[in-house]
Amino acid sequence: MFRNGATLFALSATKRWGKERRRTSFLMDFEKLHREESGRILATLIRLLGDFDLAEEMLQEAYAVALQKWPAEGTPANPRAWLVSTARHKAIDRLRRGQRFERKAEEIAKAAELAVQPESGREEQMLSDDRLRLIFTCCHPSLPMEARVALTLRTVCGITTEEISRAFLVPVATMAQRLVRAKGKIREAGIPYRVPSQEELRDRLDGVLLVVYLIFNEGYLASSGDALVRRELCAEAIRLGRVLSGLLPQQAEAQALLGLMLLHDSRRDARVSAGGDLVLLDEQDRSLWHQEQIEEGTKLVETALRHGAVGVYALQAAIAALHANAKTAKDTDWPQIAALYDALLRTHASPVIEVNRAVAVAMARSLEQGLALLDELEQREELGEFHLLPAARANLLRRLGRKPEAAEAYRHALTLATNDIERRFLRRRLAEIEYLSEAPD
Amino acid sequence: MQYLMLIYHSEAGFEKTSETGLAAIYQEYGQLREELSAKGKFVGGNQLLPTTVATTVRVREGKRVVTDGPFAETKEQLAGYFLVNADDLDEAIAIAARIPSARNGTIEVRPIAVRGKAVQA
């Protein structure tokens, strides 16, 4: 995924005219630097300049200077520090020229302050702190949730506004406006650029983890939109999860979330067939699961549980780990999974968890017991529109050989499901049942 | 930055509070004000009389329209305000969380607009 449209355009233009191979190799290194470091450099500039837009603009200018100077003078030993320093000086010039009359005094003062600020001595430490600060700012609870998600993707991950709007299926102008409003609120409401104090950290971290998990789910569960963009969302969420668990190693829930995402993502190649059809867990080809991700995820979950994590991510990750480590669907430790769903239900009740728990009970004890639980849920009004409930009932009825009732439940689920892949799956199951019930035994 | 903290609570619930309960709440308010004042963070603040004595005024096409009661009928009513100095929104939120009415009512935190730096909606 391209980090920044404008510079890449400049890059490809330069590429077209570039004659020497040396130049091509320089550009490849430059592109790599641009891709891998822009997020961190931007984070540092936002701290120094206290302004998202100014930081973005100045970074672009610094890249433009680098493109002119580095091929002739050689790439500096520490390109990141060079870019930060160049962007900072560009900002000082810009602020001194201050065009907006009413803010002129303020900008001159800011320029003076910037000019005397020493270059940081503890550079590496400052840089990783900057990323963490930026994440907490973008995920501030006073911003609307959709703005938190968009701003994190744009600013921390460096994904273009066009790509974010494609991933969330909203017009580019709407997404651009959402980002402008969010940045405006950060500035006007005085949202600080800071890692919260120790006593606030737990609460605020929950909010950050939720944003990361939403980004992951958007990539993992969304039915429509560009498949490549969706996969990239999962990868970005995992990358964010790594940053958080790396920078906050003592926060067990952050480790658990990373583990949960890795375990889900390990099944990415098995959960959709070549024809684009949904494949349920018990029918997936387990040789397609990514073992190294399962191992890493499982280790993270074990560590998190040992450190006392009992939150929504830790419990879900423990369930995912039990599934991922079962050699075959039959080997799945359903009693343990049912117990974990019981625990989840006590603290984080939701329709999805209710239905999943009933399915786990069906597998651990008996299909009838699971079905009885689902029948109970059907009585609840608030679950009336929830398509996974009739879908789960249909599946249990099918396994029990109660075909007409199963078909009826599949038809009910089809009236509620909106996701194309899920609808295709439900229709396939319904067709199978109708065919089987008509065929003579 | 200056932040206005609009303190909302249920007037019906407040009226039912016992004498000793009220005394405890006022004492807690007093302590918070003193503490904020000592740090130079308290700019001003007052309790308001209930919405039963509120008057709403509008001028429409040059005509004054005066009605009884508050601007909006809601479950919680504006009961008072604090105007504070805070370094940033997080400090303002921390102060708002210590206002006694935050426990059973709601505090709305609004940054004060500075001329030439007005909010772009």
Coordinates of C-alpha atoms in Angstrom, one line a residue:
Chain A
M1 CA 0.0 0.0 0.0
F2 CA 1.4 3.4 -0.9
R3 CA 2.2 5.6 1.9
N4 CA 2.0 8.9 0.2
G5 CA 0.6 9.6 -3.2
A6 CA 2.3 12.9 -3.9
T7 CA 5.9 11.8 -3.2
L8 CA 5.4 8.5 -5.0
F9 CA 4.2 10.5 -8.0
A10 CA 7.4 12.5 -7.8
L11 CA 9.3 9.3 -7.5
S12 CA 7.8 7.6 -10.5
A13 CA 8.3 10.8 -12.5
T14 CA 12.0 10.9 -11.5
K15 CA 12.2 7.2 -12.3
R16 CA 11.0 7.7 -15.8
W17 CA 13.7 10.2 -16.5
G18 CA 16.5 8.6 -14.5
K19 CA 19.2 7.2 -16.7
E20 CA 21.6 5.4 -14.5
R21 CA 21.1 2.1 -12.7
R22 CA 22.7 3.7 -9.6
R23 CA 19.8 6.2 -9.6
T24 CA 17.3 3.3 -9.7
S25 CA 18.9 1.6 -6.7
F26 CA 18.9 4.9 -4.9
L27 CA 15.2 5.4 -5.6
M28 CA 14.4 1.9 -4.3
D29 CA 16.2 2.6 -1.0
F30 CA 14.5 5.9 -0.9
E31 CA 11.1 4.4 -1.4
K32 CA 11.8 1.8 1.3
L33 CA 12.8 4.6 3.7
H34 CA 9.7 6.5 2.8
R35 CA 7.5 3.5 3.4
E36 CA 9.0 2.3 6.6
E37 CA 10.0 5.5 8.3
S38 CA 7.4 8.1 7.4
G39 CA 5.0 7.2 10.3
R40 CA 7.8 7.7 12.9
I41 CA 9.2 10.8 11.4
L42 CA 5.7 12.3 11.2
A43 CA 5.1 11.4 14.8
T44 CA 8.2 13.3 15.9
L45 CA 7.4 16.3 13.7
I46 CA 3.9 16.5 15.2
R47 CA 5.4 16.6 18.7
L48 CA 7.9 19.3 17.7
L49 CA 5.5 21.4 15.7
G50 CA 2.3 20.7 17.6
D51 CA 0.3 20.7 14.3
F52 CA -0.7 17.7 12.2
D53 CA -1.1 19.6 8.9
L54 CA 2.1 21.6 9.2
A55 CA 4.0 18.4 10.1
E56 CA 2.7 16.6 7.0
E57 CA 3.5 19.5 4.7
M58 CA 7.0 20.0 6.1
L59 CA 7.8 16.3 5.8
Q60 CA 6.8 16.5 2.1
E61 CA 9.1 19.4 1.6
A62 CA 11.9 17.6 3.4
Y63 CA 11.5 14.6 1.1
A64 CA 11.6 16.9 -1.9
V65 CA 14.9 18.4 -0.7
A66 CA 16.3 14.9 0.0
L67 CA 15.4 13.8 -3.6
Q68 CA 17.5 16.7 -4.9
K69 CA 20.4 16.5 -2.6
W70 CA 21.0 12.9 -1.7
P71 CA 21.8 11.5 -5.1
A72 CA 24.7 14.0 -5.5
E73 CA 25.9 14.3 -1.9
G74 CA 25.1 10.8 -0.7
T75 CA 22.5 9.6 1.7
P76 CA 23.2 10.9 5.2
A77 CA 24.3 8.4 7.9
N78 CA 21.0 8.9 9.8
P79 CA 18.4 9.7 7.1
R80 CA 15.6 9.9 9.7
A81 CA 17.4 12.5 11.8
W82 CA 18.2 14.5 8.6
L83 CA 14.6 14.5 7.5
V84 CA 13.4 15.6 11.0
S85 CA 15.9 18.4 11.1
T86 CA 15.2 19.6 7.6
A87 CA 11.5 19.6 8.1
R88 CA 11.9 21.4 11.4
H89 CA 14.0 24.2 9.7
K90 CA 11.4 24.4 6.9
A91 CA 8.8 24.8 9.6
I92 CA 10.7 27.6 11.3
D93 CA 11.0 29.5 7.9
R94 CA 7.3 28.9 7.2
L95 CA 6.2 30.2 10.7
R96 CA 8.5 33.2 10.4
R97 CA 6.8 34.1 7.2
G98 CA 3.5 33.6 9.0
Q99 CA 0.8 34.6 6.5
R100 CA -2.3 34.6 8.6
F101 CA -2.3 38.0 10.3
E102 CA -4.3 37.1 13.3
R103 CA -1.9 34.2 14.1
K104 CA 1.3 35.9 13.3
A105 CA 2.4 36.7 16.8
E106 CA 1.6 33.2 17.9
E107 CA 3.5 31.7 14.9
I108 CA 6.6 33.9 15.4
A109 CA 6.7 32.9 19.1
K110 CA 6.4 29.2 18.0
A111 CA 9.2 29.7 15.5
A112 CA 11.5 31.2 18.2
E113 CA 10.7 28.4 20.5
L114 CA 11.5 25.8 17.8
A115 CA 14.7 27.5 16.9
V116 CA 16.2 27.2 20.4
Q117 CA 14.9 23.6 21.0
P118 CA 18.0 21.4 21.1
E119 CA 18.1 18.3 18.8
S120 CA 17.2 15.4 21.1
G121 CA 20.0 13.4 22.7
R122 CA 18.0 10.3 23.5
E123 CA 16.9 10.0 20.0
E124 CA 15.8 6.4 19.7
Q125 CA 13.8 6.6 23.0
M126 CA 12.2 9.8 21.9
L127 CA 11.2 8.3 18.6
S128 CA 9.4 5.3 20.0
D129 CA 7.7 7.5 22.6
D130 CA 6.6 9.8 19.7
R131 CA 4.8 6.9 18.0
L132 CA 3.0 6.0 21.2
R133 CA 2.0 9.6 21.9
L134 CA 0.6 9.9 18.4
I135 CA -1.4 6.7 18.8
F136 CA -2.9 8.0 22.1
T137 CA -3.7 11.3 20.5
C138 CA -5.4 9.8 17.5
C139 CA -7.4 7.4 19.7
H140 CA -8.5 10.1 22.2
P141 CA -12.0 9.3 23.6
S142 CA -13.2 12.8 22.9
L143 CA -13.0 12.1 19.1
P144 CA -15.8 10.2 17.5
M145 CA -14.9 6.5 17.0
E146 CA -15.0 6.6 13.2
A147 CA -12.6 9.6 13.3
R148 CA -10.2 7.7 15.7
V149 CA -10.1 4.8 13.2
A150 CA -9.5 7.1 10.2
L151 CA -7.0 9.3 11.9
T152 CA -5.0 6.3 13.2
L153 CA -4.9 4.8 9.7
R154 CA -4.0 8.1 8.1
T155 CA -1.4 9.4 10.5
V156 CA 0.1 6.5 12.4
C157 CA -0.1 3.9 9.5
G158 CA 0.4 6.5 6.7
I159 CA -2.4 5.1 4.6
T160 CA -3.8 7.5 2.0
T161 CA -7.2 9.1 2.5
E162 CA -8.3 7.5 -0.8
E163 CA -7.5 4.0 0.4
I164 CA -9.1 4.5 3.8
S165 CA -12.3 5.7 2.1
R166 CA -12.2 2.7 -0.2
A167 CA -11.8 0.4 2.8
F168 CA -14.8 1.9 4.6
L169 CA -16.9 2.5 1.5
V170 CA -17.4 6.2 2.0
P171 CA -16.8 8.9 -0.6
V172 CA -13.2 10.3 -0.5
A173 CA -14.6 13.8 0.3
T174 CA -16.5 12.5 3.3
M175 CA -13.4 10.8 4.6
A176 CA -11.2 13.9 4.0
Q177 CA -13.8 16.0 5.8
R178 CA -13.8 13.5 8.7
L179 CA -10.0 13.8 9.0
V180 CA -10.0 17.6 8.8
R181 CA -12.7 17.8 11.6
A182 CA -10.7 15.4 13.8
K183 CA -7.5 17.3 13.4
G184 CA -9.4 20.5 14.0
K185 CA -10.8 19.2 17.3
I186 CA -7.4 18.0 18.4
R187 CA -6.1 21.6 18.0
E188 CA -9.1 23.5 19.2
A189 CA -10.1 21.4 22.2
G190 CA -6.5 21.1 23.4
I191 CA -6.2 17.3 23.1
P192 CA -2.7 16.7 24.3
Y193 CA 0.1 14.9 22.5
R194 CA 1.1 12.7 25.3
V195 CA 1.1 9.2 26.7
P196 CA -1.5 9.3 29.5
S197 CA -0.3 9.2 33.1
Q198 CA 0.0 5.8 34.9
E199 CA -3.4 6.1 36.6
E200 CA -5.2 7.0 33.3
L201 CA -3.2 4.5 31.2
R202 CA -5.4 1.4 31.7
D203 CA -8.7 3.2 30.7
R204 CA -7.1 5.0 27.8
L205 CA -5.3 1.9 26.6
D206 CA -8.6 0.0 26.4
G207 CA -9.8 2.7 24.0
V208 CA -6.6 2.4 21.8
L209 CA -6.9 -1.4 21.7
L210 CA -10.5 -1.1 20.6
V211 CA -9.5 1.1 17.7
V212 CA -6.8 -1.4 16.7
Y213 CA -9.3 -4.3 17.0
L214 CA -11.9 -2.4 14.9
I215 CA -9.3 -1.8 12.2
F216 CA -8.5 -5.6 12.2
N217 CA -12.2 -6.6 12.1
E218 CA -12.9 -4.2 9.3
G219 CA -10.3 -6.1 7.3
Y220 CA -11.2 -9.5 8.6
L221 CA -15.0 -9.5 8.5
A222 CA -15.9 -6.9 5.9
S223 CA -17.7 -8.5 2.9
S224 CA -17.5 -5.9 0.3
G225 CA -14.8 -3.5 -0.8
D226 CA -11.3 -4.1 -2.2
A227 CA -9.9 -7.5 -1.0
L228 CA -6.3 -6.1 -1.1
V229 CA -7.2 -3.1 1.0
R230 CA -8.9 -5.3 3.5
R231 CA -5.9 -7.6 3.8
E232 CA -3.8 -4.5 4.3
L233 CA -6.1 -3.4 7.1
C234 CA -5.4 -6.6 9.0
A235 CA -1.7 -6.2 8.4
E236 CA -1.7 -2.6 9.7
A237 CA -3.7 -3.6 12.8
I238 CA -1.2 -6.4 13.5
R239 CA 1.6 -3.9 13.0
L240 CA -0.1 -1.5 15.4
G241 CA -0.6 -4.3 17.9
R242 CA 3.2 -5.0 17.7
V243 CA 4.0 -1.4 18.3
L244 CA 1.7 -1.3 21.4
S245 CA 2.8 -4.6 22.9
G246 CA 6.5 -3.8 22.2
L247 CA 6.2 -0.3 23.8
L248 CA 3.9 -1.4 26.7
P249 CA 5.3 -4.9 27.5
Q250 CA 3.8 -4.8 31.0
Q251 CA 0.2 -4.4 29.6
A252 CA -1.1 -8.0 29.3
E253 CA -4.2 -7.0 27.4
A254 CA -2.1 -5.4 24.6
Q255 CA -0.2 -8.7 24.3
A256 CA -3.5 -10.6 24.3
L257 CA -4.9 -8.5 21.5
L258 CA -1.8 -9.0 19.3
G259 CA -2.1 -12.8 20.0
L260 CA -5.8 -12.8 19.1
M261 CA -5.2 -11.0 15.8
L262 CA -2.3 -13.3 14.8
L263 CA -4.4 -16.4 15.6
H264 CA -7.3 -15.2 13.5
D265 CA -5.1 -14.0 10.7
S266 CA -3.3 -17.3 10.6
R267 CA -6.4 -18.8 9.0
R268 CA -6.7 -16.2 6.3
D269 CA -5.9 -18.5 3.4
A270 CA -8.3 -21.3 4.6
R271 CA -11.4 -19.4 5.5
V272 CA -12.4 -18.4 2.0
S273 CA -12.3 -21.0 -0.9
A274 CA -10.7 -20.4 -4.3
G275 CA -14.2 -19.5 -5.5
G276 CA -14.6 -16.9 -2.8
D277 CA -17.0 -19.0 -0.6
L278 CA -16.9 -18.9 3.1
V279 CA -15.4 -22.1 4.7
L280 CA -16.4 -22.8 8.3
L281 CA -13.8 -23.6 10.9
D282 CA -14.5 -27.3 11.1
E283 CA -14.3 -27.7 7.3
Q284 CA -11.1 -25.6 6.8
D285 CA -7.9 -27.2 5.4
R286 CA -5.7 -26.9 8.4
S287 CA -2.5 -27.3 6.4
L288 CA -3.2 -23.8 5.0
W289 CA -3.1 -22.3 8.5
H290 CA 0.1 -20.3 9.1
Q291 CA 1.9 -22.2 11.8
E292 CA 4.5 -19.6 12.7
Q293 CA 1.7 -17.1 13.4
I294 CA -0.2 -19.7 15.5
E295 CA 3.0 -20.3 17.5
E296 CA 3.6 -16.7 18.1
G297 CA 0.0 -16.0 18.9
T298 CA -0.3 -18.9 21.3
K299 CA 2.9 -17.8 23.2
L300 CA 1.5 -14.3 23.5
V301 CA -1.8 -15.6 24.9
E302 CA -0.1 -17.8 27.4
T303 CA 2.1 -14.9 28.6
A304 CA -0.9 -12.6 28.9
L305 CA -2.9 -15.1 30.8
R306 CA 0.0 -15.8 33.2
H307 CA 0.2 -12.1 33.8
G308 CA -3.4 -12.0 34.9
A309 CA -5.2 -10.8 31.7
V310 CA -8.8 -11.8 31.9
G311 CA -10.2 -9.2 29.6
V312 CA -12.2 -9.5 26.4
Y313 CA -9.1 -10.0 24.2
A314 CA -7.4 -12.5 26.5
L315 CA -10.4 -14.7 26.7
Q316 CA -11.2 -14.6 23.0
A317 CA -7.5 -15.2 22.2
A318 CA -7.5 -18.2 24.5
I319 CA -10.5 -19.6 22.6
A320 CA -8.8 -18.9 19.3
A321 CA -5.6 -20.6 20.5
L322 CA -7.6 -23.8 21.4
H323 CA -9.0 -23.9 17.9
A324 CA -5.7 -23.1 16.2
N325 CA -3.9 -25.8 18.1
A326 CA -6.4 -28.6 17.5
K327 CA -4.9 -31.0 14.9
T328 CA -8.4 -31.8 13.5
A329 CA -11.8 -30.3 14.1
K330 CA -12.6 -33.4 16.2
D331 CA -9.6 -32.8 18.5
T332 CA -11.0 -29.4 19.5
D333 CA -11.2 -29.0 23.3
W334 CA -14.9 -27.9 23.3
P335 CA -15.4 -28.2 27.1
Q336 CA -12.6 -25.7 27.7
I337 CA -14.0 -23.4 25.0
A338 CA -17.5 -23.6 26.5
A339 CA -16.0 -22.6 29.9
L340 CA -14.1 -19.7 28.3
Y341 CA -17.4 -18.5 26.7
D342 CA -19.1 -18.7 30.1
A343 CA -16.4 -16.4 31.5
L344 CA -16.8 -14.0 28.5
L345 CA -20.5 -13.9 29.0
R346 CA -20.2 -12.9 32.6
T347 CA -18.1 -9.8 31.8
H348 CA -18.7 -9.0 28.1
A349 CA -22.2 -10.2 27.2
S350 CA -23.1 -9.7 23.5
P351 CA -25.3 -11.5 21.0
V352 CA -22.2 -13.0 19.2
I353 CA -20.9 -14.4 22.5
E354 CA -24.3 -15.8 23.5
V355 CA -24.6 -17.7 20.2
N356 CA -21.0 -18.9 20.2
R357 CA -21.4 -20.2 23.7
A358 CA -24.5 -22.2 22.8
V359 CA -22.6 -23.7 19.9
A360 CA -19.7 -24.6 22.2
V361 CA -22.2 -26.2 24.6
A362 CA -23.6 -28.2 21.7
M363 CA -20.2 -29.5 20.8
A364 CA -19.0 -30.1 24.3
R365 CA -22.1 -31.8 25.7
S366 CA -24.9 -32.5 23.2
L367 CA -26.4 -31.0 20.1
E368 CA -29.8 -30.9 21.9
Q369 CA -28.5 -28.9 24.9
G370 CA -27.0 -26.3 22.5
L371 CA -30.2 -26.2 20.5
A372 CA -32.2 -25.6 23.7
L373 CA -29.9 -22.6 24.5
L374 CA -30.4 -21.2 21.0
D375 CA -34.2 -21.7 21.3
E376 CA -34.1 -19.7 24.6
L377 CA -32.2 -16.9 22.8
E378 CA -34.8 -16.8 20.1
Q379 CA -37.3 -15.7 22.7
R380 CA -35.4 -12.5 23.3
E381 CA -36.6 -9.5 21.4
E382 CA -33.2 -7.8 21.1
L383 CA -31.8 -10.8 19.1
G384 CA -34.7 -10.8 16.6
E385 CA -32.6 -9.2 13.8
F386 CA -29.4 -11.1 14.5
H387 CA -28.7 -13.4 11.5
L388 CA -26.1 -15.6 13.2
L389 CA -28.8 -17.0 15.6
P390 CA -31.0 -18.7 13.0
A391 CA -27.8 -19.7 11.1
A392 CA -26.4 -21.4 14.2
R393 CA -29.8 -23.1 14.8
A394 CA -30.0 -24.2 11.2
N395 CA -26.6 -25.8 11.5
L396 CA -27.5 -27.7 14.7
L397 CA -30.9 -28.9 13.3
R398 CA -29.0 -30.0 10.1
R399 CA -26.6 -32.1 12.2
L400 CA -29.6 -33.6 14.2
G401 CA -31.1 -34.6 10.8
R402 CA -34.2 -32.4 11.3
K403 CA -34.1 -31.2 7.7
P404 CA -37.4 -29.3 7.2
E405 CA -36.7 -27.3 10.4
A406 CA -33.1 -26.7 9.3
A407 CA -34.3 -25.4 5.9
E408 CA -36.8 -23.1 7.6
A409 CA -34.0 -21.7 9.8
Y410 CA -31.7 -21.2 6.9
R411 CA -34.4 -19.3 5.0
H412 CA -35.0 -17.1 8.1
A413 CA -31.2 -16.4 8.4
L414 CA -31.2 -15.4 4.7
T415 CA -33.8 -12.8 5.3
L416 CA -31.5 -11.2 7.9
A417 CA -28.0 -11.6 6.5
T418 CA -26.5 -8.7 4.5
N419 CA -23.0 -9.9 3.9
D420 CA -22.6 -11.3 0.4
I421 CA -20.2 -14.1 1.3
E422 CA -22.4 -15.2 4.2
R423 CA -25.5 -15.1 2.1
R424 CA -23.8 -17.3 -0.5
F425 CA -22.9 -19.8 2.2
L426 CA -26.4 -19.9 3.6
R427 CA -27.9 -20.4 0.2
R428 CA -25.5 -23.2 -0.5
R429 CA -26.4 -25.0 2.7
L430 CA -30.1 -24.5 2.1
A431 CA -29.8 -25.9 -1.5
E432 CA -27.9 -29.0 -0.1
I433 CA -30.7 -29.6 2.5
E434 CA -33.5 -29.2 0.0
Y435 CA -31.8 -31.5 -2.4
L436 CA -31.1 -34.1 0.3
S437 CA -34.7 -34.0 1.7
E438 CA -36.2 -34.5 -1.8
A439 CA -33.9 -37.3 -2.7
P440 CA -35.2 -40.8 -1.8
D441 CA -33.2 -42.5 1.0
Chain B
M1 CA -6.5 27.1 27.9
Q2 CA -9.8 27.9 29.5
Y3 CA -12.5 25.3 29.7
L4 CA -16.1 25.9 30.8
M5 CA -17.5 22.9 32.7
L6 CA -21.3 22.8 32.4
I7 CA -22.7 20.8 35.3
Y8 CA -25.9 18.9 34.7
H9 CA -27.9 16.9 37.2
S10 CA -31.4 15.7 37.8
E11 CA -33.2 18.5 39.7
A12 CA -35.8 16.0 40.9
G13 CA -33.1 13.7 42.4
F14 CA -31.3 16.7 43.9
E15 CA -34.5 17.9 45.7
K16 CA -34.8 14.5 47.4
T17 CA -31.2 14.8 48.8
S18 CA -31.2 15.0 52.7
E19 CA -29.8 17.9 54.6
T20 CA -26.7 16.0 55.6
G21 CA -26.3 14.7 52.1
L22 CA -26.5 18.3 50.7
A23 CA -24.0 19.5 53.4
A24 CA -21.5 16.8 52.3
I25 CA -21.9 17.8 48.6
Y26 CA -21.4 21.5 49.2
Q27 CA -18.4 20.8 51.4
E28 CA -16.9 18.7 48.6
Y29 CA -17.5 21.5 46.0
G30 CA -15.9 24.0 48.4
Q31 CA -12.8 21.8 48.8
L32 CA -12.4 21.4 45.0
R33 CA -12.8 25.1 44.4
E34 CA -10.2 25.9 47.1
E35 CA -7.8 23.4 45.8
L36 CA -8.1 24.6 42.2
S37 CA -7.9 28.3 43.3
A38 CA -4.6 27.6 45.2
K39 CA -3.1 26.2 41.9
G40 CA -4.4 29.2 40.0
K41 CA -6.7 26.9 38.0
F42 CA -10.1 28.3 39.2
V43 CA -11.4 31.2 37.1
G44 CA -14.9 31.2 38.3
G45 CA -18.0 29.2 39.0
N46 CA -21.5 29.3 40.4
Q47 CA -24.5 27.2 41.3
L48 CA -27.7 28.1 39.4
L49 CA -31.2 28.2 40.9
P50 CA -33.4 25.4 39.5
T51 CA -35.1 25.6 36.0
T52 CA -38.4 26.4 37.7
V53 CA -37.2 30.0 38.0
A54 CA -35.6 30.0 34.5
T55 CA -36.8 32.4 31.7
T56 CA -36.2 31.9 28.0
V57 CA -35.8 34.9 25.7
R58 CA -35.9 35.0 21.9
V59 CA -36.2 37.9 19.5
R60 CA -38.0 37.0 16.3
E61 CA -38.6 39.5 13.5
G62 CA -37.8 42.2 16.0
K63 CA -40.4 40.9 18.5
R64 CA -39.4 39.8 21.9
V65 CA -40.7 36.3 22.8
V66 CA -40.3 35.5 26.5
T67 CA -41.3 32.1 27.8
D68 CA -41.0 30.3 31.1
G69 CA -38.7 27.4 31.8
P70 CA -35.3 26.3 30.4
F71 CA -34.3 26.3 26.7
A72 CA -34.6 22.5 26.4
E73 CA -36.6 20.0 28.5
T74 CA -34.2 17.2 29.4
K75 CA -33.8 14.6 32.0
E76 CA -30.9 16.5 33.5
Q77 CA -30.8 20.2 33.9
L78 CA -28.0 22.8 33.9
A79 CA -27.2 23.3 37.6
G80 CA -24.0 25.3 37.6
Y81 CA -20.6 25.8 36.0
F82 CA -16.9 26.0 36.6
L83 CA -14.6 28.0 34.5
V84 CA -11.0 26.6 34.8
N85 CA -7.5 27.0 33.5
A86 CA -6.1 23.7 32.3
D87 CA -3.0 22.9 30.3
D88 CA -4.9 20.6 27.9
L89 CA -8.1 18.6 27.5
D90 CA -6.8 15.7 29.6
E91 CA -6.2 18.0 32.6
A92 CA -9.7 19.4 32.1
I93 CA -11.2 16.0 32.0
A94 CA -9.4 15.0 35.2
I95 CA -10.8 18.2 36.9
A96 CA -14.3 17.5 35.5
A97 CA -14.2 13.9 36.9
R98 CA -13.7 15.4 40.4
I99 CA -16.8 17.6 40.3
P100 CA -19.2 15.9 42.7
S101 CA -22.1 16.0 40.3
A102 CA -20.1 13.9 37.8
R103 CA -21.0 10.9 39.9
N104 CA -24.7 11.1 39.3
G105 CA -25.0 13.8 36.7
T106 CA -23.0 14.9 33.7
I107 CA -20.2 17.4 33.1
E108 CA -19.9 18.9 29.6
V109 CA -16.4 20.3 28.9
R110 CA -16.2 23.1 26.4
P111 CA -13.1 24.9 25.4
I112 CA -13.4 28.7 25.5
A113 CA -13.0 30.3 22.0
V114 CA -10.1 32.7 21.7
R115 CA -10.6 35.6 19.3
G116 CA -8.8 35.0 16.0
K117 CA -8.6 31.3 16.8
A118 CA -12.3 30.5 16.6
V119 CA -13.4 27.0 16.0
Q120 CA -13.7 25.9 12.4
A121 CA -16.8 23.7 12.4

